[in-house]
Each structure stands twice: as C-alpha cells, then as structure tokens.
mmCIF file of C-alpha atoms and ligand atoms in Angstrom:
data_model
loop_
_atom_site.group_PDB
_atom_site.id
_atom_site.type_symbol
_atom_site.label_atom_id
_atom_site.label_comp_id
_atom_site.label_asym_id
_atom_site.label_seq_id
_atom_site.Cartn_x
_atom_site.Cartn_y
_atom_site.Cartn_z
ATOM 1 C CA UNK A 182 0.000 0.000 0.000
ATOM 2 C CA UNK A 183 1.339 3.461 -0.888
ATOM 3 C CA UNK A 184 0.305 6.368 1.372
ATOM 4 C CA UNK A 185 1.359 9.933 2.114
ATOM 5 C CA UNK A 186 1.616 10.815 5.836
ATOM 6 C CA UNK A 187 2.289 14.316 7.177
ATOM 7 C CA UNK A 188 4.082 14.515 10.549
ATOM 8 C CA UNK A 189 2.973 17.611 12.433
ATOM 9 C CA UNK A 190 5.167 17.711 15.566
ATOM 10 C CA UNK A 191 4.001 21.127 16.905
ATOM 11 C CA UNK A 192 5.532 22.362 20.165
ATOM 12 C CA UNK A 193 7.152 21.068 23.363
ATOM 13 C CA UNK A 194 7.045 17.303 23.835
ATOM 14 C CA UNK A 195 4.958 17.090 20.632
ATOM 15 C CA UNK A 196 8.256 16.915 18.752
ATOM 16 C CA UNK A 197 9.734 14.290 21.080
ATOM 17 C CA UNK A 198 6.791 11.893 20.952
ATOM 18 C CA UNK A 199 5.978 12.136 17.225
ATOM 19 C CA UNK A 200 9.597 11.173 16.462
ATOM 20 C CA UNK A 201 8.837 7.810 18.098
ATOM 21 C CA UNK A 202 5.396 7.524 16.455
ATOM 22 C CA UNK A 203 6.991 8.040 13.044
ATOM 23 C CA UNK A 204 9.656 5.386 13.725
ATOM 24 C CA UNK A 205 6.878 2.909 14.480
ATOM 25 C CA UNK A 206 5.130 3.700 11.170
ATOM 26 C CA UNK A 207 8.454 3.237 9.331
ATOM 27 C CA UNK A 208 8.966 -0.158 10.985
ATOM 28 C CA UNK A 209 5.427 -1.260 10.061
ATOM 29 C CA UNK A 210 5.999 -0.169 6.435
ATOM 30 C CA UNK A 211 9.233 -2.191 6.325
ATOM 31 C CA UNK A 212 7.762 -5.351 7.883
ATOM 32 C CA UNK A 213 4.503 -5.358 5.923
ATOM 33 C CA UNK A 214 5.928 -4.113 2.644
ATOM 34 C CA UNK A 215 4.029 -0.809 2.479
ATOM 35 C CA UNK A 216 5.341 2.446 1.073
ATOM 36 C CA UNK A 217 4.703 5.325 3.477
ATOM 37 C CA UNK A 218 5.977 8.664 2.166
ATOM 38 C CA UNK A 219 6.527 11.194 4.976
ATOM 39 C CA UNK A 220 6.462 14.971 4.939
ATOM 40 C CA UNK A 221 6.735 17.391 7.899
ATOM 41 C CA UNK A 222 4.873 20.670 8.498
ATOM 42 C CA UNK A 223 4.758 23.316 11.224
ATOM 43 C CA UNK A 224 1.929 24.458 13.506
ATOM 44 C CA UNK A 225 1.559 26.351 16.792
ATOM 45 C CA UNK A 226 4.225 28.442 18.499
ATOM 46 C CA UNK A 227 6.979 27.230 16.152
ATOM 47 C CA UNK A 228 4.930 28.305 13.136
ATOM 48 C CA UNK A 229 4.140 31.704 14.708
ATOM 49 C CA UNK A 230 7.846 32.320 15.282
ATOM 50 C CA UNK A 231 8.679 31.379 11.694
ATOM 51 C CA UNK A 232 5.750 32.890 9.767
ATOM 52 C CA UNK A 233 3.587 34.924 12.167
ATOM 53 C CA UNK A 234 0.731 32.420 11.620
ATOM 54 C CA UNK A 235 -0.228 29.482 13.897
ATOM 55 C CA UNK A 236 -1.354 27.497 10.821
ATOM 56 C CA UNK A 237 0.583 28.695 7.764
ATOM 57 C CA UNK A 238 -0.958 28.279 4.305
ATOM 58 C CA UNK A 239 1.885 25.927 3.330
ATOM 59 C CA UNK A 240 0.968 23.584 6.216
ATOM 60 C CA UNK A 241 -2.718 23.621 5.310
ATOM 61 C CA UNK A 242 -1.939 22.743 1.680
ATOM 62 C CA UNK A 243 0.198 19.784 2.775
ATOM 63 C CA UNK A 244 -2.531 18.586 5.161
ATOM 64 C CA UNK A 245 -5.223 18.779 2.500
ATOM 65 C CA UNK A 246 -3.125 16.691 0.130
ATOM 66 C CA UNK A 247 -2.103 13.732 2.260
ATOM 67 C CA UNK A 248 -3.719 10.459 3.368
ATOM 68 C CA UNK A 249 -3.266 10.862 7.138
ATOM 69 C CA UNK A 250 -1.696 13.179 9.736
ATOM 70 C CA UNK A 251 0.305 12.274 12.854
ATOM 71 C CA UNK A 252 0.134 15.294 15.154
ATOM 72 C CA UNK A 253 1.981 16.054 18.430
ATOM 73 C CA UNK A 254 0.652 19.048 20.410
ATOM 74 C CA UNK A 255 0.719 22.835 20.446
ATOM 75 C CA UNK A 256 1.327 25.288 23.282
ATOM 76 C CA UNK A 257 4.030 27.439 24.845
ATOM 77 C CA UNK A 258 4.285 28.994 28.338
ATOM 78 C CA UNK A 259 4.512 32.471 26.782
ATOM 79 C CA UNK A 260 0.823 32.299 25.775
ATOM 80 C CA UNK A 261 -0.437 30.472 28.883
ATOM 81 C CA UNK A 262 0.872 33.334 31.024
ATOM 82 C CA UNK A 263 -0.406 36.132 28.777
ATOM 83 C CA UNK A 264 -4.056 35.732 27.689
ATOM 84 C CA UNK A 265 -3.950 39.113 25.906
ATOM 85 C CA UNK A 266 -1.711 37.840 23.075
ATOM 86 C CA UNK A 267 -3.845 37.944 19.938
ATOM 87 C CA UNK A 268 -2.047 35.313 17.802
ATOM 88 C CA UNK A 269 -2.015 32.016 19.722
ATOM 89 C CA UNK A 270 -0.886 28.416 19.076
ATOM 90 C CA UNK A 271 -4.302 26.869 19.805
ATOM 91 C CA UNK A 272 -5.852 29.010 17.034
ATOM 92 C CA UNK A 273 -3.832 26.833 14.652
ATOM 93 C CA UNK A 274 -5.427 23.726 16.128
ATOM 94 C CA UNK A 275 -8.989 25.061 15.965
ATOM 95 C CA UNK A 276 -8.508 26.349 12.406
ATOM 96 C CA UNK A 277 -7.033 23.016 11.306
ATOM 97 C CA UNK A 278 -10.054 21.114 12.700
ATOM 98 C CA UNK A 279 -12.459 23.486 10.938
ATOM 99 C CA UNK A 280 -10.580 23.569 7.600
ATOM 100 C CA UNK A 281 -10.224 19.782 7.440
ATOM 101 C CA UNK A 282 -13.836 19.221 8.563
ATOM 102 C CA UNK A 283 -12.676 17.108 11.544
ATOM 103 C CA UNK A 284 -15.920 17.016 13.467
ATOM 104 C CA UNK A 285 -15.555 13.798 15.479
ATOM 105 C CA UNK A 286 -12.856 13.113 18.016
ATOM 106 C CA UNK A 287 -12.572 9.435 18.973
ATOM 107 C CA UNK A 288 -10.828 8.586 22.220
ATOM 108 C CA UNK A 289 -10.562 4.938 23.143
ATOM 109 C CA UNK A 290 -10.027 4.557 26.887
ATOM 110 C CA UNK A 291 -8.815 1.071 27.624
ATOM 111 C CA UNK A 292 -6.587 0.108 30.469
ATOM 112 C CA UNK A 293 -3.662 -2.209 29.847
ATOM 113 C CA UNK A 294 -3.843 -4.782 32.699
ATOM 114 C CA UNK A 295 -0.164 -4.128 33.425
ATOM 115 C CA UNK A 296 -1.023 -0.558 34.477
ATOM 116 C CA UNK A 297 -3.894 -1.390 36.862
ATOM 117 C CA UNK A 298 -1.770 -0.360 39.817
ATOM 118 C CA UNK A 299 -0.567 2.898 38.202
ATOM 119 C CA UNK A 300 -4.054 4.430 38.144
ATOM 120 C CA UNK A 301 -5.359 6.577 40.970
ATOM 121 C CA UNK A 302 -8.591 4.509 40.862
ATOM 122 C CA UNK A 303 -8.919 1.158 42.658
ATOM 123 C CA UNK A 304 -7.964 -1.821 40.408
ATOM 124 C CA UNK A 305 -11.164 -3.772 41.201
ATOM 125 C CA UNK A 306 -13.273 -0.845 39.941
ATOM 126 C CA UNK A 307 -11.126 -0.331 36.854
ATOM 127 C CA UNK A 308 -10.419 -3.841 35.566
ATOM 128 C CA UNK A 309 -12.167 -4.506 32.269
ATOM 129 C CA UNK A 310 -13.022 -0.844 31.538
ATOM 130 C CA UNK A 311 -13.245 -0.177 27.810
ATOM 131 C CA UNK A 312 -14.855 3.107 26.753
ATOM 132 C CA UNK A 313 -14.950 4.773 23.356
ATOM 133 C CA UNK A 314 -15.601 8.516 23.514
ATOM 134 C CA UNK A 315 -17.011 10.507 20.589
ATOM 135 C CA UNK A 316 -16.432 14.187 21.312
ATOM 136 C CA UNK A 317 -17.932 16.687 18.867
ATOM 137 C CA UNK A 318 -15.137 18.945 17.704
ATOM 138 C CA UNK A 319 -16.300 21.819 15.538
ATOM 139 C CA UNK A 320 -19.241 23.381 17.406
ATOM 140 C CA UNK A 321 -20.155 24.491 20.954
ATOM 141 C CA UNK A 322 -18.673 27.347 22.989
ATOM 142 C CA UNK A 323 -15.316 27.107 21.230
ATOM 143 C CA UNK A 324 -16.804 28.234 17.921
ATOM 144 C CA UNK A 325 -19.847 30.258 19.003
ATOM 145 C CA UNK A 326 -19.889 34.034 19.062
ATOM 146 C CA UNK A 327 -17.572 35.371 21.783
ATOM 147 C CA UNK A 328 -16.594 38.777 23.027
ATOM 148 C CA UNK A 329 -16.623 41.437 25.704
ATOM 149 C CA UNK A 330 -19.004 44.262 26.504
ATOM 150 C CA UNK A 331 -19.510 46.848 29.256
ATOM 151 C CA UNK A 332 -15.976 48.152 28.747
ATOM 152 C CA UNK A 333 -14.566 44.654 29.072
ATOM 153 C CA UNK A 334 -16.318 43.891 32.366
ATOM 154 C CA UNK A 335 -18.681 41.320 30.798
ATOM 155 C CA UNK A 336 -17.512 38.386 28.672
ATOM 156 C CA UNK A 337 -19.521 35.773 26.766
ATOM 157 C CA UNK A 338 -19.004 32.595 24.727
ATOM 158 C CA UNK A 339 -22.092 31.349 22.930
ATOM 159 C CA UNK A 340 -22.889 27.651 23.299
ATOM 160 C CA UNK A 341 -24.358 26.749 19.927
ATOM 161 C CA UNK A 342 -25.235 23.535 18.073
ATOM 162 C CA UNK A 343 -26.977 22.922 14.784
ATOM 163 C CA UNK A 344 -29.053 19.809 14.092
ATOM 164 C CA UNK A 345 -26.759 18.442 11.368
ATOM 165 C CA UNK A 346 -23.718 18.704 13.660
ATOM 166 C CA UNK A 347 -25.363 16.498 16.275
ATOM 167 C CA UNK A 348 -26.772 14.096 13.678
ATOM 168 C CA UNK A 349 -23.459 13.263 12.008
ATOM 169 C CA UNK A 350 -21.581 12.524 15.236
ATOM 170 C CA UNK A 351 -24.522 10.564 16.667
ATOM 171 C CA UNK A 352 -24.469 8.321 13.580
ATOM 172 C CA UNK A 353 -20.741 7.708 14.053
ATOM 173 C CA UNK A 354 -21.302 6.769 17.719
ATOM 174 C CA UNK A 355 -24.182 4.365 16.981
ATOM 175 C CA UNK A 356 -22.247 2.740 14.134
ATOM 176 C CA UNK A 357 -19.251 2.175 16.432
ATOM 177 C CA UNK A 358 -21.506 0.778 19.195
ATOM 178 C CA UNK A 359 -22.735 -1.889 16.742
ATOM 179 C CA UNK A 360 -19.206 -3.298 16.600
ATOM 180 C CA UNK A 361 -18.868 -3.217 20.413
ATOM 181 C CA UNK A 362 -21.278 -3.811 23.329
ATOM 182 C CA UNK A 363 -24.168 -2.041 21.583
ATOM 183 C CA UNK A 364 -24.683 0.711 24.135
ATOM 184 C CA UNK A 365 -24.505 4.495 23.655
ATOM 185 C CA UNK A 366 -24.487 6.992 26.535
ATOM 186 C CA UNK A 367 -25.248 10.518 25.357
ATOM 187 C CA UNK A 368 -24.005 13.188 27.762
ATOM 188 C CA UNK A 369 -25.557 16.662 27.942
ATOM 189 C CA UNK A 370 -27.013 19.198 30.382
ATOM 190 C CA UNK A 371 -30.550 19.172 29.002
ATOM 191 C CA UNK A 372 -32.065 20.186 32.357
ATOM 192 C CA UNK A 373 -30.662 23.706 31.963
ATOM 193 C CA UNK A 374 -29.235 24.273 28.454
ATOM 194 C CA UNK A 375 -31.286 24.771 25.301
ATOM 195 C CA UNK A 376 -28.434 23.558 23.063
ATOM 196 C CA UNK A 377 -28.415 20.355 25.141
ATOM 197 C CA UNK A 378 -32.169 19.934 24.644
ATOM 198 C CA UNK A 379 -31.628 20.064 20.882
ATOM 199 C CA UNK A 380 -28.711 17.615 21.306
ATOM 200 C CA UNK A 381 -30.952 15.146 23.165
ATOM 201 C CA UNK A 382 -33.838 15.460 20.668
ATOM 202 C CA UNK A 383 -31.540 14.762 17.716
ATOM 203 C CA UNK A 384 -29.762 11.832 19.389
ATOM 204 C CA UNK A 385 -33.179 10.288 20.185
ATOM 205 C CA UNK A 386 -34.218 10.712 16.552
ATOM 206 C CA UNK A 387 -31.002 9.151 15.195
ATOM 207 C CA UNK A 388 -31.291 6.243 17.653
ATOM 208 C CA UNK A 389 -34.482 5.068 15.866
ATOM 209 C CA UNK A 390 -32.253 3.921 12.997
ATOM 210 C CA UNK A 391 -30.267 1.710 15.393
ATOM 211 C CA UNK A 392 -32.891 -0.356 17.272
ATOM 212 C CA UNK A 393 -30.236 -2.956 18.170
ATOM 213 C CA UNK A 394 -28.269 -0.353 20.186
ATOM 214 C CA UNK A 395 -29.348 0.689 23.702
ATOM 215 C CA UNK A 396 -29.360 4.457 24.258
ATOM 216 C CA UNK A 397 -29.167 6.166 27.633
ATOM 217 C CA UNK A 398 -28.856 9.873 28.485
ATOM 218 C CA UNK A 399 -26.814 11.264 31.363
ATOM 219 C CA UNK A 400 -26.308 14.803 32.616
ATOM 220 C CA UNK A 401 -22.684 15.798 32.467
ATOM 221 C CA UNK A 402 -22.322 16.185 36.244
ATOM 222 C CA UNK A 403 -23.664 12.660 36.842
ATOM 223 C CA UNK A 404 -21.498 11.250 34.044
ATOM 224 C CA UNK A 405 -18.392 12.831 35.607
ATOM 225 C CA UNK A 406 -19.181 11.009 38.847
ATOM 226 C CA UNK A 407 -20.087 7.643 37.247
ATOM 227 C CA UNK A 408 -16.908 7.555 35.175
ATOM 228 C CA UNK A 409 -14.929 7.194 38.388
ATOM 229 C CA UNK A 410 -17.536 5.205 40.335
ATOM 230 C CA UNK A 411 -18.373 2.573 37.701
ATOM 231 C CA UNK A 412 -16.290 2.969 34.510
ATOM 232 C CA UNK A 413 -17.282 -0.508 33.307
ATOM 233 C CA UNK A 414 -20.901 0.664 32.921
ATOM 234 C CA UNK A 415 -19.926 2.681 29.807
ATOM 235 C CA UNK A 416 -19.425 1.445 26.248
ATOM 236 C CA UNK A 417 -19.705 4.280 23.681
ATOM 237 C CA UNK A 418 -20.090 7.846 24.999
ATOM 238 C CA UNK A 419 -21.153 10.691 22.692
ATOM 239 C CA UNK A 420 -21.009 14.295 23.823
ATOM 240 C CA UNK A 421 -20.394 17.923 22.826
ATOM 241 C CA UNK A 422 -17.104 19.762 22.512
ATOM 242 C CA UNK A 423 -16.850 21.328 25.981
ATOM 243 C CA UNK A 424 -18.186 18.401 28.020
ATOM 244 C CA UNK A 425 -16.064 16.012 25.955
ATOM 245 C CA UNK A 426 -12.942 18.076 26.557
ATOM 246 C CA UNK A 427 -13.338 17.788 30.316
ATOM 247 C CA UNK A 428 -14.677 14.211 30.566
ATOM 248 C CA UNK A 429 -11.964 12.699 28.372
ATOM 249 C CA UNK A 430 -9.207 14.235 30.497
ATOM 250 C CA UNK A 431 -10.957 12.873 33.575
ATOM 251 C CA UNK A 432 -11.220 9.466 31.905
ATOM 252 C CA UNK A 433 -7.497 9.559 31.113
ATOM 253 C CA UNK A 434 -6.991 8.644 34.768
ATOM 254 C CA UNK A 435 -8.671 5.327 34.019
ATOM 255 C CA UNK A 436 -5.777 4.617 31.664
ATOM 256 C CA UNK A 437 -3.225 5.574 34.298
ATOM 257 C CA UNK A 438 -1.678 8.582 32.578
ATOM 258 C CA UNK A 439 -2.209 11.238 29.919
ATOM 259 C CA UNK A 440 0.865 9.753 28.272
ATOM 260 C CA UNK A 441 -1.049 6.571 27.372
ATOM 261 C CA UNK A 442 -4.060 7.916 25.491
ATOM 262 C CA UNK A 443 -4.379 8.266 21.753
ATOM 263 C CA UNK A 444 -7.092 9.963 19.775
ATOM 264 C CA UNK A 445 -8.377 10.212 16.227
ATOM 265 C CA UNK A 446 -10.115 13.214 14.691
ATOM 266 C CA UNK A 447 -12.133 12.309 11.654
ATOM 267 C CA UNK A 448 -14.617 13.892 9.306
ATOM 268 C CA UNK A 449 -15.257 13.422 5.637
ATOM 269 C CA UNK A 450 -11.675 13.941 4.413
ATOM 270 C CA UNK A 451 -8.256 13.178 5.898
ATOM 271 C CA UNK A 452 -7.897 11.810 9.478
ATOM 272 C CA UNK A 453 -5.704 13.337 12.168
ATOM 273 C CA UNK A 454 -4.154 11.256 14.963
ATOM 274 C CA UNK A 455 -2.722 12.686 18.167
ATOM 275 C CA UNK A 456 -2.097 11.988 21.854
ATOM 276 C CA UNK A 457 -4.665 13.584 24.154
ATOM 277 C CA UNK A 458 -1.932 15.324 26.133
ATOM 278 C CA UNK A 459 -0.564 18.798 25.432
ATOM 279 C CA UNK A 460 2.955 20.128 24.935
ATOM 280 C CA UNK A 461 3.846 19.570 28.646
ATOM 281 C CA UNK A 462 6.190 22.521 29.279
ATOM 282 C CA UNK A 463 7.220 21.071 32.633
ATOM 283 C CA UNK A 464 9.019 18.110 31.032
ATOM 284 C CA UNK A 465 9.929 19.500 27.578
ATOM 285 C CA UNK A 466 13.553 18.843 26.611
ATOM 286 C CA UNK A 467 14.141 16.397 29.468
ATOM 287 C CA UNK A 468 13.714 13.376 27.210
ATOM 288 C CA UNK A 469 11.335 11.693 29.657
ATOM 289 C CA UNK A 470 7.968 12.150 27.872
ATOM 290 C CA UNK A 471 5.990 8.959 27.440
ATOM 291 C CA UNK A 472 5.746 8.298 23.679
ATOM 292 C CA UNK A 473 3.138 5.512 23.987
ATOM 293 C CA UNK A 474 0.156 7.802 23.305
ATOM 294 C CA UNK A 475 1.789 8.912 20.051
ATOM 295 C CA UNK A 476 2.661 5.315 19.182
ATOM 296 C CA UNK A 477 -0.938 4.242 19.911
ATOM 297 C CA UNK A 478 -2.106 7.186 17.758
ATOM 298 C CA UNK A 479 -0.043 5.681 14.933
ATOM 299 C CA UNK A 480 -1.900 2.387 15.555
ATOM 300 C CA UNK A 481 -5.254 4.198 15.267
ATOM 301 C CA UNK A 482 -4.057 5.838 12.026
ATOM 302 C CA UNK A 483 -3.211 2.461 10.506
ATOM 303 C CA UNK A 484 -6.609 1.066 11.471
ATOM 304 C CA UNK A 485 -8.999 3.956 10.793
ATOM 305 C CA UNK A 486 -7.416 5.803 7.838
ATOM 306 C CA UNK A 487 -5.754 2.869 6.046
ATOM 307 C CA UNK A 488 -7.884 -0.101 7.191
ATOM 308 C CA UNK A 489 -4.685 -1.977 8.175
ATOM 309 C CA UNK A 490 -6.092 -3.950 11.120
ATOM 310 C CA UNK A 491 -3.297 -6.516 11.393
ATOM 311 C CA UNK A 492 -0.606 -3.815 11.371
ATOM 312 C CA UNK A 493 -2.512 -1.764 13.953
ATOM 313 C CA UNK A 494 -2.943 -4.821 16.204
ATOM 314 C CA UNK A 495 0.789 -5.557 15.942
ATOM 315 C CA UNK A 496 1.572 -2.086 17.353
ATOM 316 C CA UNK A 497 -0.915 -2.476 20.215
ATOM 317 C CA UNK A 498 0.424 -5.973 21.043
ATOM 318 C CA UNK A 499 3.976 -4.575 21.018
ATOM 319 C CA UNK A 500 3.012 -1.858 23.535
ATOM 320 C CA UNK A 501 1.352 -4.526 25.682
ATOM 321 C CA UNK A 502 4.475 -6.736 25.560
ATOM 322 C CA UNK A 503 6.721 -3.793 26.471
ATOM 323 C CA UNK A 504 4.584 -3.090 29.542
ATOM 324 C CA UNK A 505 4.412 -6.805 30.383
ATOM 325 C CA UNK A 506 8.224 -6.929 30.342
ATOM 326 C CA UNK A 507 8.123 -4.268 33.075
ATOM 327 C CA UNK A 508 9.355 -1.261 31.092
ATOM 328 C CA UNK A 509 7.933 2.120 32.079
ATOM 329 C CA UNK A 510 8.482 5.836 31.529
ATOM 330 C CA UNK A 511 8.457 7.837 34.776
ATOM 331 C CA UNK A 512 4.798 8.896 34.483
ATOM 332 C CA UNK A 513 3.569 5.286 34.586
ATOM 333 C CA UNK A 514 6.195 3.838 36.929
ATOM 334 C CA UNK A 515 5.178 2.798 40.441
ATOM 335 C CA UNK A 516 6.951 1.600 43.570
ATOM 336 C CA UNK A 517 7.302 -1.913 42.092
ATOM 337 C CA UNK A 518 9.087 -0.716 38.924
ATOM 338 C CA UNK A 519 12.761 -1.683 38.917
ATOM 339 C CA UNK A 520 15.063 1.301 38.469
ATOM 340 C CA UNK A 521 16.758 -0.190 35.402
ATOM 341 C CA UNK A 522 13.334 -0.628 33.730
ATOM 342 C CA UNK A 523 12.565 3.110 33.744
ATOM 343 C CA UNK A 524 13.148 4.252 30.164
ATOM 344 C CA UNK A 525 13.485 7.620 28.503
ATOM 345 C CA UNK A 526 11.410 8.620 25.454
ATOM 346 C CA UNK A 527 13.778 7.210 22.818
ATOM 347 C CA UNK A 528 14.447 3.992 24.729
ATOM 348 C CA UNK A 529 10.700 3.368 25.074
ATOM 349 C CA UNK A 530 10.216 3.904 21.320
ATOM 350 C CA UNK A 531 13.114 1.572 20.510
ATOM 351 C CA UNK A 532 11.741 -1.059 22.858
ATOM 352 C CA UNK A 533 8.308 -0.993 21.212
ATOM 353 C CA UNK A 534 9.906 -1.278 17.760
ATOM 354 C CA UNK A 535 11.845 -4.341 18.940
ATOM 355 C CA UNK A 536 8.594 -5.860 20.206
ATOM 356 C CA UNK A 537 6.848 -5.121 16.875
ATOM 357 C CA UNK A 538 9.527 -7.182 15.121
ATOM 358 C CA UNK A 539 8.971 -10.051 17.566
ATOM 359 C CA UNK A 540 5.159 -9.892 17.307
ATOM 360 C CA UNK A 541 5.204 -9.817 13.485
ATOM 361 C CA UNK A 542 7.820 -12.593 13.188
ATOM 362 C CA UNK A 543 5.740 -14.777 15.514
ATOM 363 C CA UNK A 544 2.638 -14.196 13.358
ATOM 364 C CA UNK A 545 4.601 -15.167 10.241
ATOM 365 C CA UNK A 546 5.807 -18.418 11.844
ATOM 366 C CA UNK A 547 2.186 -19.250 12.778
ATOM 367 C CA UNK A 548 1.042 -18.744 9.189
HETATM 368 P P1 LIG B 263 -0.386 18.677 29.320
HETATM 369 O O1 LIG B 263 -1.208 17.567 28.783
HETATM 370 O O2 LIG B 263 0.649 19.202 28.416
HETATM 371 O O3 LIG B 263 0.326 18.176 30.677
HETATM 372 C C1 LIG B 263 -0.403 17.837 31.864
HETATM 373 C C2 LIG B 263 0.506 17.018 32.807
HETATM 374 O O4 LIG B 263 0.671 15.692 32.259
HETATM 375 C C3 LIG B 263 1.912 17.609 32.934
HETATM 376 O O5 LIG B 263 2.367 17.431 34.250
HETATM 377 C C4 LIG B 263 2.745 16.797 31.976
HETATM 378 O O6 LIG B 263 4.109 16.688 32.327
HETATM 379 C C5 LIG B 263 2.044 15.431 32.013
HETATM 380 N N1 LIG B 263 2.163 14.761 30.712
HETATM 381 C C6 LIG B 263 1.464 15.073 29.586
HETATM 382 N N2 LIG B 263 1.855 14.289 28.582
HETATM 383 C C7 LIG B 263 2.801 13.471 29.057
HETATM 384 C C8 LIG B 263 3.600 12.456 28.488
HETATM 385 N N3 LIG B 263 3.497 12.102 27.202
HETATM 386 N N4 LIG B 263 4.504 11.826 29.267
HETATM 387 C C9 LIG B 263 4.627 12.148 30.571
HETATM 388 N N5 LIG B 263 3.905 13.095 31.174
HETATM 389 C C10 LIG B 263 2.994 13.761 30.423
HETATM 390 O O7 LIG B 263 -1.384 19.828 29.778
HETATM 391 P P2 LIG B 263 -1.066 21.288 30.354
HETATM 392 O O8 LIG B 263 0.162 21.235 31.223
HETATM 393 O O9 LIG B 263 -2.339 21.750 30.918
HETATM 394 O O10 LIG B 263 -0.752 22.186 29.075
HETATM 395 C C11 LIG B 263 0.552 22.432 28.560
HETATM 396 C C12 LIG B 263 0.396 23.123 27.207
HETATM 397 O O11 LIG B 263 -0.198 22.239 26.275
HETATM 398 C C13 LIG B 263 -0.486 24.374 27.243
HETATM 399 O O12 LIG B 263 0.116 25.369 26.462
HETATM 400 C C14 LIG B 263 -1.794 23.915 26.634
HETATM 401 O O13 LIG B 263 -2.482 24.951 26.006
HETATM 402 C C15 LIG B 263 -1.303 22.887 25.631
HETATM 403 N N6 LIG B 263 -2.283 21.834 25.273
HETATM 404 C C16 LIG B 263 -2.297 21.470 23.968
HETATM 405 C C17 LIG B 263 -3.132 20.429 23.546
HETATM 406 C C18 LIG B 263 -3.097 20.019 22.107
HETATM 407 O O14 LIG B 263 -2.236 20.475 21.368
HETATM 408 N N7 LIG B 263 -3.994 19.152 21.654
HETATM 409 C C19 LIG B 263 -3.933 19.759 24.489
HETATM 410 C C20 LIG B 263 -3.868 20.159 25.825
HETATM 411 C C21 LIG B 263 -3.016 21.202 26.219
#
C-alpha cells in the first residue's frame, strides 16, 4: 500500500513523541511491505515564530493533500501566562479542525492490565473498563460568538449547536456501538441548556435507525461522577465539545496517565491522529515524555485511515508486551518498577519497535 503521511510535531514534547510515532510507522511499512511517504509541516508556536501564523498556508496545503496526519501538540508557556496575546498556538489547532472538517474526536479509553496499579482509581473498579468517547469537535462554545461588553467587564461565549452537527456525530457513535457492546451513553445538560435539549432530541431521533443499540442519556455532572464510580458501565459515549474536553481528560486517569491515550479526529476527508496530552512545558527537553500515546495514535491511524487492522494490532500488542516486560516511563512507573526498567522517550520507542519485530515474526511463523 502506498500512502502519504504528514508529521505535524508542533511544540514542546509534541516533537519528542511524534519522532517515536513516526519510527513505528516506518517499521510497520518495512515489515509489511508498504510504502509510506513522509512529509513534515509546522503548527503552533513554532509556526508563529517562523511565519507569524499558527497554521501557515503551506501547512494547510500539505494537510489537505495527504492520506493521514500524525500530530503532536501545540502550546508554549509564553501564551499560557499572557491571555492578551492575539495570535495564539491553539488558534492553529482550531482552524485546522475546521478547515479539514474534523468534526468527530474518537478517544478509546482502555486500560492495559499491566497498568492497573498505576491508576489513581482502585484496580477492582477499573479492571475490564473499555470506553470509546465521541467528542464533537467543531461546534459548541469554542466556535460560538464570543466577546466582551460593558468596557470589558462582561464576557460571553455562545454555546451553539446545529441539528446536522449532532446528527453526524450521533451516527458515528451508533455505528461504532454496533461493533462493540451495543450501548450508547449521550451526555448533555438538558435540564438547563437549550443547546443540550436540541442535542438530546436529535440523538433520540437518530437512535431510531439503530434499534439494536441501547441508548441512555446522562447529565454531564452525573457522568463525571459515574466515570470514576463505575467505569465498566460505559461502552460508547457521545457528547459535545466542551463536556467532551473535560470528561476525556478525567477518563485519562482510568488509563493511568495522559501519556497513554491516543485519539483520532475524523470527518469526511483526511484523518488526524494525536495523543490527548498537550505540549507539557514542565518536562519539555528532558527526554522523559511517554511516547506511547503517540505510538498508539499511529496504531489508530493504521486502522482507521488505512484499514490496516493486522498492522494496527501488531503495534498495540507490542506496547502490551513492552509493559508486560516491566518497562515504564516515569509517568507510569510505580513503587514496584525496577530502576533499570525506567526508560526515557527514545528507549521506550526503541523497545516498542523491537517488540513489533517479535510480534510480526511470531505471526509469520504461525502462518
Ligand atoms: P499537558 O497535557 O501538556 O500536561 C499535563 C501534565 O501531564 C503535565 O504534568 C505533563 O508533564 C504530564 N504529561 C502530559 N503528557 C505526558 C507524556 N506524554 N509523558 C509524561 N507526562 C505527560 O497539559 P497542560 O500542562 O495543561 O498544558 C501544557 C500546554 O499544552 C499548554 O500550552 C496547553 O495549552 C497545551 N495543550 C495542547 C493540547 C493540544 O495540542 N492538543 C492539548 C492540551 C493542552
């Protein structure tokens, strides 16, 4: 298979982790005889420094003309500490999602058994949790009208949804549920928000086309509580942009660390794959970032954009084997981790690549 992949490292640890994600894709291409052609583009703070724009035209053109994108993260302390700066890294991210029509963000939350002890939640509550989030990505307060009035003393961000925006993501969630445990939980705040009442109406309407899938509704405050209390009760969760932003970070604790969670943003064109974490200023340049979320994002890319299930499984198995062998980056290490098994970013990537070779060779012997 011949495919064009753009690597979009972004800022901070984005660069460090996508280096490892790319190496994994190169290894898969070599072992399975695919031709992946790579290109690199800039976004975020780096792009602002170079061009004055968080998403330069050149980047957008490359993104619109490739088969898949492996993205790192954007963000720089300069902007976090000064909200008055008008040109900001995250504008690049929001514009990219809009321009590429990436309206659905998929976040699989599945705990590797080896990390049961690393989570802040009790193992007996966590074991067996397997949730697939669908977060709407191009509507809601992030894209509604925003501004200030009364000489800057009043600020507003309009929470807005249109019927078609809810419909298309609801369909994606129900379709995914059909391949899983056939349950969809729709999360909203329909007791107080009009946009949530529209959300609920539309999800109910769409659900009629999927009579084999059970639908339940939860208010976002209750869902936040149940995610920690009984994570196994969820299968597919579908929710808006703001609620999804918060709930998926909360759910990252189920997986033990932000450094473990991958995500896919899809629409009607090219797919974008990225870790759920940000640019992590506190550990940038130290070489200790966990690259597994980027590596698992590469696995999602192979599966969703290219339909390469066997290749994707090989990457996931390799991550599992690496963890089984006791290797950890600092963020997922615990008191039982042996000192010599704590790896830096590059060592973790190299270890996974070694495991991919083993996993694939074993499969070949079996055949
Ligand atoms: P963050 O996700 O960058 O980091 C939160 C905490 O998790 C930090 O302590 C960090 O060290 C740790 N962490 C995150 N990823 C890790 C990894 N791979 N390995 C080990 N530890 C990891 O969130 P933040 O600190 O709130 O934000 C930092 C910057 O990232 C900000 O500028 C923010 O705007 C940006 N951000 C960008 C995105 C994105 O590009 N999609 C998402 C979230 C935050």
